[in-house]
Coordinates of N, CA and C in Angstrom, one line a residue:
X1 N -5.5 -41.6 39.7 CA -4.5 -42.2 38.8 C -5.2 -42.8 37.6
X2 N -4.8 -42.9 36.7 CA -5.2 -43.2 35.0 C -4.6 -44.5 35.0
X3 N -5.6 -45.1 34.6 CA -4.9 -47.0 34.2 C -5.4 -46.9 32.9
X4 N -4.5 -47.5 32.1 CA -4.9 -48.0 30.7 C -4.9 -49.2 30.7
X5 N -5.3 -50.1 30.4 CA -5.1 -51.7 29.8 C -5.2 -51.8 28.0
X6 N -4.6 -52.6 27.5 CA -4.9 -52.6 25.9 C -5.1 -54.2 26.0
X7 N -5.7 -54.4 25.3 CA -6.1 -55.9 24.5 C -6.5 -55.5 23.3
X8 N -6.6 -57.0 22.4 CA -6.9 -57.1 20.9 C -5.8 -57.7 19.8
X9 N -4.5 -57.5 20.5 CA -3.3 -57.4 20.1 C -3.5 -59.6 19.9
X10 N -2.7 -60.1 18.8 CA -2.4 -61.2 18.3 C -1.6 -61.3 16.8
X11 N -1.7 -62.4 16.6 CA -1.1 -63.0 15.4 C -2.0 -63.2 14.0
X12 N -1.6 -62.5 13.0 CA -2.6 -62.6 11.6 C -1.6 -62.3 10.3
X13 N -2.2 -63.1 9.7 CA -1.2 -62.7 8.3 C -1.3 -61.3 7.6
X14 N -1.0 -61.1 6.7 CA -0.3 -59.6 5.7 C -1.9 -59.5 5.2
X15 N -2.3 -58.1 5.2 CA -3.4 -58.6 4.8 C -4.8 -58.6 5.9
X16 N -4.5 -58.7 6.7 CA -5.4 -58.9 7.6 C -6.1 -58.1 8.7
X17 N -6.7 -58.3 9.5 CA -6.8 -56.7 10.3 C -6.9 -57.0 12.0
X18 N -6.7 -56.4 12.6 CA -7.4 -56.6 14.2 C -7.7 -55.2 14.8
X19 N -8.4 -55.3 16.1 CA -8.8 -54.0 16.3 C -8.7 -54.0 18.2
X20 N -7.4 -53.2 18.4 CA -6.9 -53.0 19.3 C -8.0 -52.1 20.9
X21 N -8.1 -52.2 21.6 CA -8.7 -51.7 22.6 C -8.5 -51.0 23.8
X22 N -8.5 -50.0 24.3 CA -7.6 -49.6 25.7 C -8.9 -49.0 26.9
X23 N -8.8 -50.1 27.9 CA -9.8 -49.8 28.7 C -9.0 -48.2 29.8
X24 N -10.0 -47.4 29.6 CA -9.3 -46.4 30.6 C -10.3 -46.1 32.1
X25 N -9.6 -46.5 32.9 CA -10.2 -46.8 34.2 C -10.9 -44.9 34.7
X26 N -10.4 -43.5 34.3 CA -11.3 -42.8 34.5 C -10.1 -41.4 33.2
X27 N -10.5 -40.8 33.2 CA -9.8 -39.5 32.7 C -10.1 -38.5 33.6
X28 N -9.4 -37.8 34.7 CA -9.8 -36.5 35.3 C -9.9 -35.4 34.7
X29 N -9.8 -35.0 33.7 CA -10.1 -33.9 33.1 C -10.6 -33.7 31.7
X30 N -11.6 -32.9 31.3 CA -12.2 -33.0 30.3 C -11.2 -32.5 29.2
X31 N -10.0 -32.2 29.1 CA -9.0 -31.6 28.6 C -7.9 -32.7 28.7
X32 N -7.5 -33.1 27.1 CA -6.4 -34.8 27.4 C -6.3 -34.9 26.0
X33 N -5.1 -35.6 26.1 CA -5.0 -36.1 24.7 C -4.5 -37.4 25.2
X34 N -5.0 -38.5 24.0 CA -5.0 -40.0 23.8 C -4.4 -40.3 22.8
X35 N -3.7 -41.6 22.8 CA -2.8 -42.4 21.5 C -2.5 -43.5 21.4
X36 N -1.8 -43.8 20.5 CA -1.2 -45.2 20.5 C -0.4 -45.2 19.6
X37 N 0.8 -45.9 20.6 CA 1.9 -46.2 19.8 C 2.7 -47.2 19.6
X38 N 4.1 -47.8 19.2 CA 4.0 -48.8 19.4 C 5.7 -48.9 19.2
X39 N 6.4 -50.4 19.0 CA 7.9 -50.7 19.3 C 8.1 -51.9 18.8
X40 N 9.0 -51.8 17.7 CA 9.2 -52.9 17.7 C 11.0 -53.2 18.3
X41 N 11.4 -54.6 18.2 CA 12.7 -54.7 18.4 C 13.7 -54.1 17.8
X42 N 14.6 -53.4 19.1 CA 15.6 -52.5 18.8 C 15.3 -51.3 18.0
X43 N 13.8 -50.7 18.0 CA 13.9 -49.4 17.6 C 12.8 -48.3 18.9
X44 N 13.0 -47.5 18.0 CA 12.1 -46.0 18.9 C 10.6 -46.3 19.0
X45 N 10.2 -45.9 19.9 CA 8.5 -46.1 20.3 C 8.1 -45.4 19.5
X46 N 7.2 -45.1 18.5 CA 6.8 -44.4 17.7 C 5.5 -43.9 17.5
X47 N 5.0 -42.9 17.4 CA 3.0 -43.1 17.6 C 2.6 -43.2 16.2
X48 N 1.6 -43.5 16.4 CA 0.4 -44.2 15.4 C -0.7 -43.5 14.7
X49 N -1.1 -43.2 16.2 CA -2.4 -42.6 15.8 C -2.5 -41.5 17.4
X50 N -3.1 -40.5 17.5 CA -3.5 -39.6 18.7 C -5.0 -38.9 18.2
X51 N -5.8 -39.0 19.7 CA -6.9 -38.2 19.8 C -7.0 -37.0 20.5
X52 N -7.0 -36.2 20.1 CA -8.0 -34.9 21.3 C -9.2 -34.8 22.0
X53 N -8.9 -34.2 23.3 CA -10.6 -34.3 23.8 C -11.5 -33.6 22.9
X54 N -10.9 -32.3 22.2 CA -11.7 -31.6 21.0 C -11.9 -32.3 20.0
X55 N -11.4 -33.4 19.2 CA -12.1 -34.2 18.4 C -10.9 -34.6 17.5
X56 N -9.8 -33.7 17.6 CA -8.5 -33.7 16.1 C -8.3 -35.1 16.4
X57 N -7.8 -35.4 15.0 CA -6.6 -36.7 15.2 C -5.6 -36.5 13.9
X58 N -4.8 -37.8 14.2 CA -3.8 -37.5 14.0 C -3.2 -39.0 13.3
X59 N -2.7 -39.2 12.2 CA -2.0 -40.8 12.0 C -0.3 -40.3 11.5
X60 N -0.2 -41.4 12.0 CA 1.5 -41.4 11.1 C 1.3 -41.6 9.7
X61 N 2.4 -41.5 9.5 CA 2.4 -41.3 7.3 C 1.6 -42.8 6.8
X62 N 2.5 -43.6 7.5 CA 2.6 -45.6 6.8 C 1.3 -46.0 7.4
X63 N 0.7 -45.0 8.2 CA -0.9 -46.0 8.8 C -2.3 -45.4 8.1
X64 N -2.0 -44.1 7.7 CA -3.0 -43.6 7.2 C -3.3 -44.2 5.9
X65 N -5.1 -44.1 6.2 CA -5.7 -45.1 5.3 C -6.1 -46.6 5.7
X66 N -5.0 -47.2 6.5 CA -5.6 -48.4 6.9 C -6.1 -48.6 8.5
X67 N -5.4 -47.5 9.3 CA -5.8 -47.4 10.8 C -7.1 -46.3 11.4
X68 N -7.4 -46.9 12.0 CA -8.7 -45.8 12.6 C -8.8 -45.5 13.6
X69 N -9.3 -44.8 14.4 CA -8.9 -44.6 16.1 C -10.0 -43.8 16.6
X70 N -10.4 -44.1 17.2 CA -11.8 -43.8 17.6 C -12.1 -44.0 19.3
X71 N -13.0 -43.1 20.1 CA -12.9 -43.0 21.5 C -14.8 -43.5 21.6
X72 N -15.0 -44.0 22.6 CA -16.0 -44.2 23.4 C -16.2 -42.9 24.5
X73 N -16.7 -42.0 24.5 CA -16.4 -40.9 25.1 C -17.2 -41.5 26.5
X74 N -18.0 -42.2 26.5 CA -19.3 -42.2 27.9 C -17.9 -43.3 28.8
X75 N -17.2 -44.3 28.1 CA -16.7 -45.1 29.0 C -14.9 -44.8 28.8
X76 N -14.7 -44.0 28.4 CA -13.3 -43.3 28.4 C -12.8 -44.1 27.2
X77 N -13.0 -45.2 26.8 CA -12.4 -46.5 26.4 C -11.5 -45.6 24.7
X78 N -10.5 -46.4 24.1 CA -10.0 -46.2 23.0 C -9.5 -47.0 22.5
X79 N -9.8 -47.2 21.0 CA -9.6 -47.9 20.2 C -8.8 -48.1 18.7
X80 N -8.3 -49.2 18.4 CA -7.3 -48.8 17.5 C -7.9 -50.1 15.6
X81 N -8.6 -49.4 14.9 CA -9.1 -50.5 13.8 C -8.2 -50.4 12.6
X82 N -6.9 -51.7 12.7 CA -6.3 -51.6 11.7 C -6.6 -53.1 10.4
X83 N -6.6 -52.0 9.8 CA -6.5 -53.2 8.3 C -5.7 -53.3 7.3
X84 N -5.7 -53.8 6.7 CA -5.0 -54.1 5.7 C -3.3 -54.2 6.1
X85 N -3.1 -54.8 7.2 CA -2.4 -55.1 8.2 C -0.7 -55.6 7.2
X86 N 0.6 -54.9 7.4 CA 1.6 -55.6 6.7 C 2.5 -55.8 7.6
X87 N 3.5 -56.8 7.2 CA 4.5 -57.3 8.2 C 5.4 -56.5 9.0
X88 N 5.4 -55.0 8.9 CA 6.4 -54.1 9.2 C 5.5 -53.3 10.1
X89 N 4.0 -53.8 10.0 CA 3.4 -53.0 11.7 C 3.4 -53.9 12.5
X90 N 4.4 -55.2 12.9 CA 4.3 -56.0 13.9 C 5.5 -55.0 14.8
X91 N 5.0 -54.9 16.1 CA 5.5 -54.4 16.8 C 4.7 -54.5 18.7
X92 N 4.8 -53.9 19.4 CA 4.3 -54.4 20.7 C 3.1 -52.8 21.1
X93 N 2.1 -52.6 20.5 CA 1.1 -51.5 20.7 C 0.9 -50.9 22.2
X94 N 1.4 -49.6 22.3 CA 0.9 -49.3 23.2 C -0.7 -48.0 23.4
X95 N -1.0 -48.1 24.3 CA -2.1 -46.4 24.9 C -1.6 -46.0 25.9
X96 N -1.8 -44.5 25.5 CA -1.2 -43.8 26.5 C -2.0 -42.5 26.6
X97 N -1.9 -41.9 27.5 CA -2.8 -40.7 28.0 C -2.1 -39.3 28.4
X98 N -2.1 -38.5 28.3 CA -2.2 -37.1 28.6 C -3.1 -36.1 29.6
X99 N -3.8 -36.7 30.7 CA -4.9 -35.8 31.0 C -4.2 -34.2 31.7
X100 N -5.4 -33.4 31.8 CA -4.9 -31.9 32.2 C -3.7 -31.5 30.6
X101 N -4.1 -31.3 29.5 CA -3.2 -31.2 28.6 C -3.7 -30.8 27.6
X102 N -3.8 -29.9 26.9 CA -4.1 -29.1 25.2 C -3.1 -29.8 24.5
X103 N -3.2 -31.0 23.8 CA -2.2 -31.1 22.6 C -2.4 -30.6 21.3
X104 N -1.5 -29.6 20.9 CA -1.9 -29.3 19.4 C -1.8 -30.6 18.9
X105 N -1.5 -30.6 17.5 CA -1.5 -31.6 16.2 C -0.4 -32.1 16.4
X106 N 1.0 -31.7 16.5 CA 2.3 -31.7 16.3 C 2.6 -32.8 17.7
X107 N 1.7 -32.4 18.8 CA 2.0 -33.1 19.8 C 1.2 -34.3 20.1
X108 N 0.4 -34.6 19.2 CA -0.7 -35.8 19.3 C 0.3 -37.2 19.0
X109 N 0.9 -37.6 18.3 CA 1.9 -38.8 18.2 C 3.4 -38.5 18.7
X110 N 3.1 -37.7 19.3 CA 4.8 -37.4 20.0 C 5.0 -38.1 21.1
X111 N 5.6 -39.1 21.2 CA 5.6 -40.3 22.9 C 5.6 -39.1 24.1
X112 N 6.9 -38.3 24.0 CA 7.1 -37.5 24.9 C 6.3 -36.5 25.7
X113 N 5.0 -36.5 24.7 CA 3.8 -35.6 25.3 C 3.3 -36.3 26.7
X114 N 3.4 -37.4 26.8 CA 2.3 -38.4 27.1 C 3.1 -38.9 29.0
X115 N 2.2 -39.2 29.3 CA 2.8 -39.2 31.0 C 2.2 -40.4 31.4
X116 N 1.1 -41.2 30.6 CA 0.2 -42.3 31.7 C 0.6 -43.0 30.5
X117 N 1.0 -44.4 30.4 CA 0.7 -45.8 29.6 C 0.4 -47.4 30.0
X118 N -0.1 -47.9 28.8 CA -0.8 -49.0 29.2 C 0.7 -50.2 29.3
X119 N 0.5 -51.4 29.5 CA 1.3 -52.4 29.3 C 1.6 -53.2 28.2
X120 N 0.7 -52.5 27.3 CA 1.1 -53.4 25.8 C 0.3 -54.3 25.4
X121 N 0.3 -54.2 24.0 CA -0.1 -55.7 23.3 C 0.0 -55.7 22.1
X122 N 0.9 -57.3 22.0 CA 1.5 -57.6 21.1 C 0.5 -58.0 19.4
X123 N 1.3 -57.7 18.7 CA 1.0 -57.5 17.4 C 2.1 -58.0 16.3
X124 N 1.8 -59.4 15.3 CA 2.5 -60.1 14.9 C 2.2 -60.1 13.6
X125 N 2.4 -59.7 12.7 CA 1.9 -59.8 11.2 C 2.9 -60.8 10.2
X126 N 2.3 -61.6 9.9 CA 3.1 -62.3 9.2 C 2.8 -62.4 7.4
X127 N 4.0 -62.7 6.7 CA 3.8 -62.5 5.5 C 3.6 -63.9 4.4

């Protein structure tokens, strides 16, 4: 079974950056796709950013440029470096996993691809 944990998640003004983390306890298959997405109140989970085991990624329209996403391949681990941080990415961040899975491009920030997620962390941007 696939555990994710995220930490990194807090409170910073407009403007600002933090850099989110998702411990992945093992990936069974060298074939998976990885992400992060996120929710805020009363709307749709929506993804962020997604990795492939082959290397693609993937940002939503409003993050690219300020988010980066990046894997630790030796410790499974994944990571989320956002900056230039505005009040409308406050939302509750999640990781989530796919293993045993070829994601094209189209399916990299799709929630619905994704089968394993972490518990969250929260993310407050204030203006």
């Amino acid at each position: 079974q696939v555990l994710l944990v995220e930490s990194g998640g807090g409170s910073v003004q407009a403007g600002g950056s933090l850099r989110l983390s998702c411990a992945v306890s093992r990936l069974p298959s060298r074939t998976y796709c990885m992400g992060w997405f996120r929710q805020a109140p009363g709307k749709e989970r929506e993804g962020v950013a997604g990795i492939s085991s082959d290397g693609r990624i993937v940002f939503e329209d409003s993050v690219k440029g300020r988010f980066t996403i990046w894997q630790d391949v030796a410790k499974n681990n994944l990571y989320l470096q956002m900056v230039s941080l505005k009040p409308e990415d406050t939302a509750m961040y999640y990781c989530a996993a796919r293993p045993f899975f070829y994601c094209d491009s189209s399916r990299l920030i799709n929630p619905s691809t994704y089968d394993t997620w972490g518990q969250g962390t929260q993310v407050t941007v204030s203006s």
